[in-house]
Amino acid sequence: MALRILTDEEIQTVSMKLAVDCMADAFRQHAAGNLVAPGRLTSDVNIGQLVFTVGATTAPHRVVGFRCYDFQQLSSPRRAELTVLLDADDGHLLGIVTGPLLGALRTGAIGGVAIDHLARRDTETLGLIGAGYQARTQLAAALAVRSFNTVRVFSRDQQKRQQFTDQMRSQFDCDIQEVETARHAAEEADVLICATTSSHPVIEARWLKPGVHINTIGPKFKGSHEVGLDVAGLATRLVTDSSAQLEADGETLLLHGMPQLDCVEDLSTIVASQGGGTGDHRLATDTTLFISLGLAGTEVFLAKRLMDSMEDGLQ
Amino acid sequence: MALRILTDEEIQTVSMKLAVDCMADAFRQHAAGNLVAPGRLTSDVNIGQLVFTVGATTAPHRVVGFRCYDFQQLSSPRRAELTVLLDADDGHLLGIVTGPLLGALRTGAIGGVAIDHLARRDTETLGLIGAGYQARTQLAAALAVRSFNTVRVFSRDQQKRQQFTDQMRSQFDCDIQEVETARHAAEEADVLICATTSSHPVIEARWLKPGVHINTIGPKFKGSHEVGLDVAGLATRLVTDSSAQLEADGETLLLHGMPQLDCVEDLSTIVASQGGGTGDHRLATDTTLFISLGLAGTEVFLAKRLMDSMEDGLQ
């Protein structure tokens, strides 16, 4: 059989709904012990810094694999990102994904699963801070799991913000507004997504509506964080997708040494316990914060699903 | 440009002479600081154990890359090994090697460089212990850099040994003998190669001829080593290809805590200082031991060279 290679051209055709469903499956498998997801590895070679997230699934397929990207090239438009799948039984190569879209799709879809299981059902306003490729997939994922009357987008870069808003309007049938301040994006939001690379907090706790659900995608470290301790302190529930990564990040984390760290729940457990449930269990006044760390193995899980479904499509 | 993929079918056509020359270049670049080679990374995911050797070259090309294999699949005939090359300036994918042959070719070629720079010139007998794929490339590399009247091959598995010897006879114009004991392979050898997976020493110091050069490819750990401290104690020079890996292996190494560890020389320095030289500097009575650890970045260096030369060949 010829080597299966998926490029961004093919990944682009995947619906966010399918990706969110696949990630919900991945969390259930993780809770059942069928998805092995250790913390990531990094190797610094001066002119590059390769990051590897290694993972394995034992169900429904026995696959070992990894995603790799060069941290120094994150802003390069030509950069590759490799996701490699190996058969766990005889080690043969199942396939390779070559572009960065899969990682963004998976991170978006994980954000969608978090919103689906943590946010209130009767959402009206979505706040989005950030206008990069992570913001794009987070928005798509939020719209795949909830309805919103209004989306308010803020980014410091006015030109980028406008371009992003125009593009999103052409893709989604929804009132997508460009707003002038982060506060304006945050204060009416039922769901608020922070998808920036900012090293300083982009929101303040006092702006937030009671009962808001927040996804934080960007930096979470002591020296660099897009969401501060005020918001973590306000949250009645903190949830992460990767407890292993939370542990691996250790002392570098903003939450290190804080009482909140001991209360962080695992999204896998929540998804597994809710079945197909969608946030019904939450209290109206719950303020929830999802700390997106990137559960390892989810890229492998998603890539395998996509390769199989594309193969089925060809038959 | 289409993605360049090299399979084992293409790697098989590469001459060992070219690979040895390329590895000698790699050691010179390493000595000059142009090849970055940190210790390897390992990630255990229960049903697999992925090993990554990451490396970068800054000359003659700026390339970041890695080799990856599943340690649990080393004996599987279908197993893949990935070597991935990324452009260090914009992160685009330069190419992928998909099979395990490149790694074996490179480890063989490194052994050839060691023999070329450490063994006496007037060699007559080559001893080889082991009959696996590493033994094959070590033999090819030894024959690429020195002439031998006789090659004596020992492996515990009589059937495998005979099969190996038959195959090698058909490939090399040389008197290749199958011998009944490791001692018989070792005692007349001017160059002795240990390429086994044995956890117990396969040779004894008292068997060795003064002035012998030894390559040890297999395990080198306290609990598992194919060459014991008696041989390390006899050696007047100990040389490794990767001081970084020697350091990374730390307390697990057989040599840990031994005075010899402080005397281990770096093959890169020797190659760089000898120019194109070939072992002329050694004393006739020098007994040399090459500890092959697998310098990271050499797979990336070799893969880049092969891709470029194959591309030239197509023009």
XYZ file of C-alpha atoms in Angstrom:
630
model
C 0.000 0.000 0.000
C 1.259 3.456 -0.862
C 2.224 5.776 1.957
C -0.721 7.936 3.031
C 0.180 11.605 3.177
C -2.313 14.284 4.171
C -1.522 17.881 3.355
C -3.216 21.052 4.604
C -5.236 21.079 1.412
C -7.018 17.946 2.577
C -7.181 18.908 6.259
C -8.899 22.143 5.190
C -11.903 20.181 3.953
C -12.556 18.597 7.366
C -15.605 19.969 9.167
C -15.114 21.315 12.686
C -18.139 19.302 13.802
C -16.363 16.084 12.841
C -13.193 17.220 14.604
C -15.088 18.124 17.811
C -16.872 14.750 17.819
C -13.547 13.005 17.277
C -11.920 14.899 20.160
C -14.828 14.068 22.473
C -14.182 10.425 21.579
C -10.501 10.922 22.297
C -11.301 12.269 25.787
C -13.530 9.276 26.474
C -10.744 6.941 25.360
C -8.308 8.872 27.527
C -10.583 8.484 30.544
C -10.832 4.761 29.805
C -7.047 4.463 29.685
C -6.950 3.833 25.947
C -5.143 7.020 25.003
C -1.645 7.415 26.429
C -0.609 11.046 26.614
C 2.642 11.925 28.402
C 4.014 15.470 28.612
C 5.794 16.839 25.568
C 9.509 16.708 24.783
C 11.635 19.589 23.557
C 15.083 19.554 21.978
C 17.008 22.763 21.475
C 19.507 22.760 18.613
C 20.289 26.500 18.510
C 18.941 27.185 15.014
C 15.752 25.323 15.881
C 13.769 24.047 18.811
C 11.817 20.901 18.046
C 8.762 20.092 20.140
C 7.379 16.530 20.135
C 4.016 15.466 21.523
C 4.018 11.718 21.595
C 0.896 9.660 22.086
C -0.600 6.246 21.608
C -4.100 4.884 21.286
C -5.063 1.322 22.081
C -8.681 1.671 20.980
C -10.252 1.652 18.517
C -6.840 1.161 16.847
C -3.394 0.385 18.219
C -1.380 3.346 16.985
C 1.795 5.015 18.232
C 2.669 8.439 16.910
C 3.733 11.977 17.446
C 3.424 15.527 16.251
C 6.556 17.607 15.764
C 7.056 21.290 15.073
C 9.877 23.789 15.262
C 8.983 26.308 17.953
C 11.234 28.910 16.311
C 9.185 28.792 13.098
C 5.677 29.264 14.535
C 5.174 32.474 12.596
C 6.594 31.260 9.296
C 3.963 30.791 6.589
C 6.000 28.002 4.978
C 6.570 25.971 8.142
C 5.809 22.266 8.249
C 4.337 20.350 11.115
C 4.650 16.592 11.006
C 2.184 14.149 12.482
C 3.368 10.592 12.090
C 1.353 7.405 12.697
C 2.967 4.027 13.289
C 1.225 0.703 13.693
C 1.773 -0.369 17.299
C 1.915 -4.055 16.432
C 4.571 -4.203 13.732
C 5.864 -0.643 13.567
C 4.951 0.033 9.949
C 4.197 3.546 8.829
C 0.463 4.219 8.665
C 0.694 7.744 7.373
C 2.047 11.263 7.688
C 0.360 14.644 7.973
C 2.697 17.375 6.761
C 1.061 20.721 7.537
C 0.282 22.828 10.611
C -3.513 22.830 10.095
C -4.098 19.513 11.855
C -2.646 20.854 15.109
C -4.794 23.987 14.956
C -7.895 21.960 14.050
C -7.293 19.668 17.002
C -6.659 22.525 19.446
C -9.802 24.253 18.199
C -11.811 21.061 18.515
C -10.540 20.498 22.061
C -11.721 24.025 22.862
C -15.091 23.084 21.365
C -15.358 20.004 23.576
C -14.566 22.166 26.613
C -17.272 24.694 25.684
C -19.759 21.929 24.953
C -19.243 20.322 28.360
C -18.668 23.383 30.520
C -20.507 26.405 29.118
C -24.186 27.146 29.741
C -26.543 26.043 27.013
C -28.377 29.331 26.493
C -25.443 31.325 25.172
C -25.977 34.659 23.477
C -22.643 36.427 23.218
C -19.236 35.020 22.352
C -16.149 37.117 23.139
C -12.944 36.384 21.249
C -9.596 37.944 21.986
C -7.012 37.205 19.338
C -7.092 37.119 15.540
C -4.549 34.444 14.610
C -4.996 30.877 13.362
C -5.818 29.592 16.851
C -8.549 32.234 17.183
C -9.970 31.061 13.873
C -10.322 27.406 14.884
C -11.548 28.296 18.397
C -14.300 30.416 16.854
C -15.268 27.661 14.434
C -15.375 25.154 17.287
C -17.491 27.406 19.542
C -19.992 27.882 16.708
C -20.058 24.123 16.112
C -21.263 23.405 19.660
C -23.343 26.484 20.638
C -25.471 29.174 19.034
C -24.537 32.805 19.535
C -26.420 35.921 18.522
C -23.306 38.022 18.633
C -19.566 37.454 18.377
C -17.284 40.253 19.547
C -13.721 40.125 18.345
C -10.830 42.117 19.757
C -7.160 42.091 18.800
C -4.601 44.805 19.508
C -3.591 44.937 15.871
C -6.432 46.909 14.268
C -5.620 45.847 10.723
C -5.343 42.166 11.568
C -8.565 42.409 13.580
C -10.491 43.887 10.674
C -9.117 41.377 8.200
C -9.963 38.511 10.555
C -13.490 39.796 11.198
C -14.151 40.217 7.466
C -12.974 36.677 6.783
C -15.012 35.182 9.601
C -18.149 37.019 8.436
C -17.770 35.400 5.031
C -17.488 31.958 6.626
C -20.084 32.030 9.368
C -23.703 33.112 9.302
C -23.547 35.095 12.520
C -23.297 38.710 13.703
C -19.526 39.060 14.029
C -18.517 42.453 15.390
C -15.113 44.048 15.581
C -14.725 45.814 18.951
C -12.279 48.473 20.112
C -11.282 47.114 23.512
C -10.732 43.761 25.175
C -13.210 44.841 27.809
C -15.910 45.308 25.204
C -15.273 41.768 23.898
C -15.316 40.331 27.424
C -18.038 42.036 29.402
C -21.194 40.642 27.767
C -19.698 37.273 26.942
C -21.315 34.001 28.000
C -18.310 32.287 26.459
C -14.980 34.081 26.241
C -11.989 32.772 24.297
C -8.466 34.092 24.786
C -6.324 32.893 21.900
C -3.338 35.204 21.894
C 0.416 34.936 22.354
C 0.317 37.768 24.886
C 2.671 37.600 27.842
C 0.459 39.991 29.813
C -3.146 39.410 30.877
C -5.593 40.429 28.157
C -8.693 40.384 30.414
C -9.575 41.424 33.959
C -11.786 39.492 36.368
C -13.925 42.546 37.154
C -15.075 42.767 33.521
C -16.611 39.284 33.536
C -20.294 38.368 33.673
C -21.231 35.788 36.332
C -21.560 32.344 34.794
C -19.096 32.958 31.972
C -17.033 30.117 30.538
C -13.483 31.015 29.440
C -11.028 29.125 27.211
C -7.396 30.193 27.566
C -5.217 28.968 24.712
C -2.139 31.218 25.024
C 0.772 31.371 27.510
C 0.145 30.164 31.077
C 3.493 30.687 32.747
C 4.643 32.769 35.698
C 6.613 35.117 33.472
C 4.133 35.105 30.604
C 0.364 34.598 30.779
C -2.645 35.870 28.852
C -5.026 35.271 31.785
C -4.051 36.347 35.303
C -4.595 35.006 38.801
C -7.600 37.320 39.305
C -9.556 35.294 36.752
C -8.326 31.960 38.126
C -9.416 33.132 41.566
C -12.881 34.045 40.309
C -13.456 30.703 38.611
C -15.528 28.173 40.532
C -14.205 25.396 38.331
C -10.830 25.025 36.606
C -10.465 22.315 33.998
C -7.559 21.195 31.798
C -7.231 18.745 28.939
C -3.810 17.478 30.039
C -3.043 16.892 33.690
C 0.220 15.251 32.563
C 1.318 18.488 30.871
C 0.165 20.525 33.878
C 2.432 18.376 36.023
C 5.292 18.481 33.525
C 5.159 22.291 33.365
C 5.577 22.302 37.167
C 7.149 25.395 38.672
C 6.982 27.372 35.457
C 3.158 27.533 35.633
C 1.379 30.669 36.794
C -0.789 28.459 39.030
C 2.204 26.801 40.684
C 1.970 27.212 44.455
C -1.642 28.436 44.250
C -4.462 26.547 46.003
C -6.391 26.482 42.696
C -3.856 24.111 41.160
C -5.049 21.280 43.389
C -8.618 21.787 42.220
C -7.993 21.559 38.475
C -10.312 18.945 36.991
C -9.589 16.713 34.041
C -11.722 17.317 30.947
C -11.504 13.618 30.053
C -13.243 12.653 33.286
C -15.962 15.253 32.750
C -16.607 14.167 29.149
C -16.665 10.492 30.116
C -19.067 11.059 33.008
C -21.460 13.214 30.973
C -21.891 10.776 28.115
C -23.089 12.884 25.209
C -24.091 15.593 27.700
C -23.619 19.244 27.021
C -23.069 21.432 30.027
C -26.422 20.672 31.615
C -24.865 19.855 34.969
C -23.405 23.326 35.563
C -24.865 25.824 37.987
C -26.011 29.063 36.406
C -23.509 30.946 38.520
C -20.553 28.638 37.801
C -17.664 30.547 36.296
C -15.514 28.030 34.474
C -11.970 28.342 33.147
C -10.598 25.863 30.636
C -6.804 25.723 30.592
C -5.922 24.375 27.149
C -2.559 22.612 27.282
C -2.885 20.252 24.327
C -3.525 16.673 25.326
C -0.841 14.573 23.625
C -2.024 11.763 21.400
C -5.040 13.763 20.232
C -3.261 14.690 16.985
C -2.503 11.023 16.410
C -6.109 10.100 17.223
C -7.536 12.752 14.900
C -5.100 12.006 12.073
C -5.942 8.301 12.210
C -9.671 9.076 12.096
C -9.219 11.413 9.133
C -7.050 8.964 7.194
C -9.557 6.182 7.737
C -12.541 8.325 6.763
C -10.794 9.619 3.649
C -9.940 6.056 2.693
C -13.571 5.042 3.178
C -14.539 8.004 1.007
C -12.372 6.684 -1.791
C -13.918 3.246 -1.783
C 8.204 21.350 -5.365
C 6.973 17.850 -4.501
C 7.909 16.371 -1.169
C 11.095 14.327 -1.386
C 10.692 10.882 0.129
C 13.514 8.350 0.214
C 12.673 4.719 0.878
C 14.995 1.851 1.746
C 14.956 0.896 -1.922
C 16.859 4.070 -2.703
C 19.050 4.025 0.407
C 20.145 0.513 -0.586
C 21.845 1.892 -3.682
C 24.124 4.195 -1.687
C 27.758 3.080 -1.554
C 29.313 2.657 1.881
C 32.321 4.624 0.650
C 30.085 7.653 0.051
C 28.479 7.220 3.479
C 31.857 6.985 5.235
C 33.121 10.102 3.442
C 29.933 11.908 4.396
C 30.256 10.910 8.060
C 33.897 12.044 8.121
C 32.608 15.394 6.863
C 29.957 15.375 9.574
C 32.602 14.869 12.265
C 34.649 17.743 10.866
C 31.533 19.942 10.907
C 30.814 18.802 14.456
C 34.345 19.726 15.549
C 33.882 23.132 13.904
C 30.621 23.679 15.791
C 28.465 23.394 12.680
C 26.640 20.221 13.685
C 24.525 20.468 16.822
C 24.021 17.063 18.432
C 22.327 16.893 21.845
C 21.542 13.617 23.612
C 18.505 11.695 22.454
C 14.955 11.907 23.796
C 12.722 8.986 24.667
C 8.983 8.880 25.250
C 7.332 5.798 26.680
C 3.679 5.284 25.729
C 3.244 1.684 26.968
C 2.537 0.074 23.608
C 5.543 1.868 22.109
C 8.701 3.678 23.097
C 9.694 6.379 20.665
C 13.323 7.460 20.491
C 14.221 10.790 18.873
C 17.708 11.902 17.907
C 17.465 15.556 17.055
C 20.196 17.414 15.255
C 20.948 20.501 13.240
C 23.601 21.478 10.753
C 24.595 25.036 10.015
C 27.035 24.159 7.222
C 27.024 23.465 4.371
C 23.224 23.804 4.766
C 21.026 25.145 7.555
C 18.889 22.127 8.382
C 17.028 21.049 11.507
C 15.828 17.480 11.749
C 15.471 14.274 13.634
C 15.347 10.519 13.371
C 12.613 8.620 15.179
C 12.094 4.928 15.787
C 10.004 2.769 18.075
C 12.398 0.925 20.380
C 9.824 -1.833 20.899
C 9.798 -2.647 17.180
C 13.534 -3.013 16.550
C 13.166 -6.638 15.489
C 10.079 -6.146 13.312
C 10.783 -6.534 9.588
C 7.994 -4.079 8.709
C 9.071 -1.333 11.084
C 9.509 2.223 9.858
C 12.140 4.670 10.909
C 11.546 8.296 10.079
C 14.236 10.837 9.331
C 12.785 14.277 8.768
C 14.565 17.349 7.405
C 13.292 20.891 7.930
C 14.717 24.073 6.500
C 16.132 26.022 9.439
C 15.287 29.394 7.906
C 11.583 29.074 7.142
C 10.686 25.667 8.567
C 9.536 24.082 5.326
C 9.795 20.342 4.891
C 12.895 19.390 2.882
C 12.253 15.681 2.851
C 11.554 12.468 4.679
C 13.354 9.143 4.834
C 10.943 6.369 5.790
C 12.979 3.196 6.335
C 15.440 1.861 8.906
C 18.340 1.432 6.453
C 19.542 5.038 6.749
C 20.193 4.634 10.473
C 22.109 1.406 9.956
C 24.069 2.902 7.043
C 25.016 5.879 9.183
C 26.010 3.762 12.213
C 28.083 1.544 9.916
C 29.707 4.560 8.288
C 30.534 6.053 11.699
C 32.207 2.735 12.554
C 34.132 3.031 9.290
C 35.342 6.524 10.177
C 36.471 5.215 13.573
C 38.404 2.334 11.980
C 39.887 4.638 9.368
C 41.199 7.063 11.981
C 42.109 4.661 14.783
C 43.105 1.255 13.398
C 46.560 0.396 12.081
C 46.979 0.626 8.321
C 48.442 -2.824 7.733
C 45.392 -4.850 8.755
C 45.154 -8.536 7.907
C 42.356 -10.029 9.940
C 38.937 -8.620 10.757
C 36.925 -10.203 13.567
C 33.166 -9.693 13.616
C 30.879 -10.755 16.417
C 27.224 -10.475 15.498
C 25.212 -11.317 12.401
C 22.412 -8.764 12.357
C 21.856 -5.656 10.259
C 24.358 -3.637 12.280
C 27.014 -6.334 11.717
C 26.321 -6.096 8.001
C 26.922 -2.354 7.733
C 29.907 -2.458 10.107
C 31.512 -5.096 7.894
C 30.831 -3.093 4.757
C 32.304 0.006 6.385
C 35.434 -1.793 7.598
C 36.012 -3.123 4.070
C 35.481 0.359 2.644
C 38.379 1.817 4.646
C 40.866 -1.094 5.045
C 41.963 -4.252 3.261
C 41.680 -7.576 5.063
C 42.922 -11.005 3.971
C 40.517 -12.737 6.298
C 37.212 -11.940 7.973
C 36.137 -14.191 10.835
C 32.474 -14.074 11.784
C 30.977 -15.434 14.968
C 27.382 -15.357 16.185
C 25.817 -17.605 18.814
C 23.003 -18.531 16.464
C 24.636 -21.042 14.134
C 21.951 -20.796 11.467
C 21.946 -17.021 11.391
C 25.741 -17.008 11.309
C 25.862 -19.296 8.298
C 23.205 -17.346 6.447
C 25.008 -14.087 7.178
C 28.382 -15.455 6.090
C 26.924 -16.802 2.853
C 25.325 -13.472 2.070
C 28.474 -11.510 2.854
C 30.582 -13.807 0.663
C 28.295 -13.043 -2.259
C 28.697 -9.321 -1.668
C 32.380 -8.908 -0.864
C 35.431 -10.248 -2.627
C 37.189 -11.399 0.521
C 37.867 -14.598 2.490
C 34.921 -14.553 4.894
C 35.033 -17.432 7.385
C 32.419 -18.641 9.785
C 34.046 -19.526 13.120
C 32.800 -21.626 16.042
C 33.739 -19.389 18.972
C 33.946 -15.711 19.773
C 37.534 -16.305 20.813
C 38.391 -17.591 17.358
C 36.923 -14.452 15.808
C 38.779 -12.219 18.256
C 42.246 -13.597 18.789
C 43.893 -12.882 15.429
C 41.953 -9.707 14.740
C 43.661 -6.425 13.911
C 40.193 -4.899 13.887
C 37.429 -6.428 15.962
C 33.783 -5.385 15.699
C 31.192 -6.264 18.330
C 27.745 -5.638 16.882
C 25.405 -7.646 19.078
C 22.493 -6.967 21.410
C 24.157 -9.114 24.082
C 23.762 -8.039 27.683
C 26.858 -10.068 28.679
C 30.420 -9.514 27.410
C 31.061 -11.356 24.163
C 34.876 -11.007 24.273
C 37.620 -11.232 26.895
C 40.637 -8.960 27.139
C 43.052 -11.893 27.347
C 42.061 -13.054 23.869
C 43.108 -9.815 22.193
C 46.196 -9.192 20.097
C 48.261 -6.131 21.088
C 47.470 -3.218 18.806
C 43.908 -4.274 18.042
C 41.208 -1.725 17.316
C 37.701 -2.560 18.595
C 34.314 -1.069 17.673
C 31.558 -1.739 20.193
C 28.089 -1.082 18.777
C 25.845 -2.929 21.261
C 24.776 -2.251 24.874
C 27.155 -0.277 27.105
C 25.288 -0.109 30.401
C 26.083 -1.333 33.898
C 23.394 -3.986 33.756
C 23.896 -4.840 30.102
C 27.118 -4.600 28.073
C 28.661 -6.541 25.210
C 32.210 -5.435 26.105
C 33.392 -5.548 29.726
C 35.657 -3.459 31.900
C 38.592 -5.813 31.235
C 38.687 -4.612 27.627
C 38.177 -0.967 28.589
C 41.065 -1.372 31.063
C 43.330 -2.823 28.383
C 42.629 -0.047 25.878
C 45.261 2.678 25.680
C 42.759 4.957 23.950
C 38.991 5.163 24.315
C 37.074 7.180 21.758
C 33.375 7.974 21.286
C 31.377 9.663 18.585
C 29.031 11.416 21.011
C 30.326 12.941 24.216
C 26.867 14.480 24.678
C 25.248 11.035 24.715
C 27.999 9.717 27.005
C 27.130 12.496 29.420
C 23.374 12.006 28.993
C 23.667 8.284 29.735
C 25.386 9.220 33.005
C 25.121 6.720 35.833
C 23.616 4.023 33.643
C 26.932 3.626 31.756
C 29.262 0.729 32.501
C 32.139 3.221 32.550
C 30.441 5.474 35.115
C 32.719 5.956 38.113
C 35.715 4.442 36.286
C 38.892 6.488 35.692
C 38.704 5.582 31.973
C 35.577 7.701 31.537
C 37.591 10.887 31.979
C 39.972 9.844 29.217
C 37.394 9.187 26.518
C 38.347 11.170 23.415
C 35.983 12.672 20.898
C 36.130 11.182 17.406
C 35.201 14.569 15.906
C 38.355 16.145 17.330
C 40.510 13.285 16.042
C 39.012 13.421 12.544
C 39.327 17.208 12.410
C 42.955 17.168 13.563
C 44.001 14.418 11.139
C 42.653 16.059 8.048
C 42.247 13.237 5.541
C 44.631 11.113 7.673
C 44.077 7.445 8.269
C 45.394 6.106 11.531
C 49.049 6.975 10.777
C 49.491 8.678 14.113
C 48.800 5.587 16.236
C 51.525 3.662 18.033
C 51.848 0.040 16.925
C 51.039 -1.084 20.441
C 48.005 1.187 20.891
C 44.895 -0.792 21.703
C 41.938 1.360 20.797
C 38.284 1.026 21.735
C 35.605 2.931 19.851
C 32.392 3.361 21.847
C 29.699 3.894 19.232
C 26.827 5.881 20.738
C 25.371 7.421 17.596
C 26.178 11.089 17.174
C 22.855 12.903 16.767
C 22.435 14.989 13.649
C 24.463 12.551 11.554
C 21.289 10.995 10.147
C 20.077 14.461 9.194
C 23.471 15.281 7.676
C 23.594 12.042 5.663
C 19.959 12.264 4.534
C 20.492 15.814 3.281
C 23.593 14.759 1.363
C 21.790 11.807 -0.217
C 18.758 13.880 -1.189
C 20.958 16.510 -2.790
C 23.069 13.981 -4.661
C 19.984 12.127 -5.917
C 18.514 15.409 -7.073
C 21.747 16.237 -8.894
C 21.594 12.800 -10.484
C 18.153 13.566 -11.886
C 19.209 16.784 -13.541
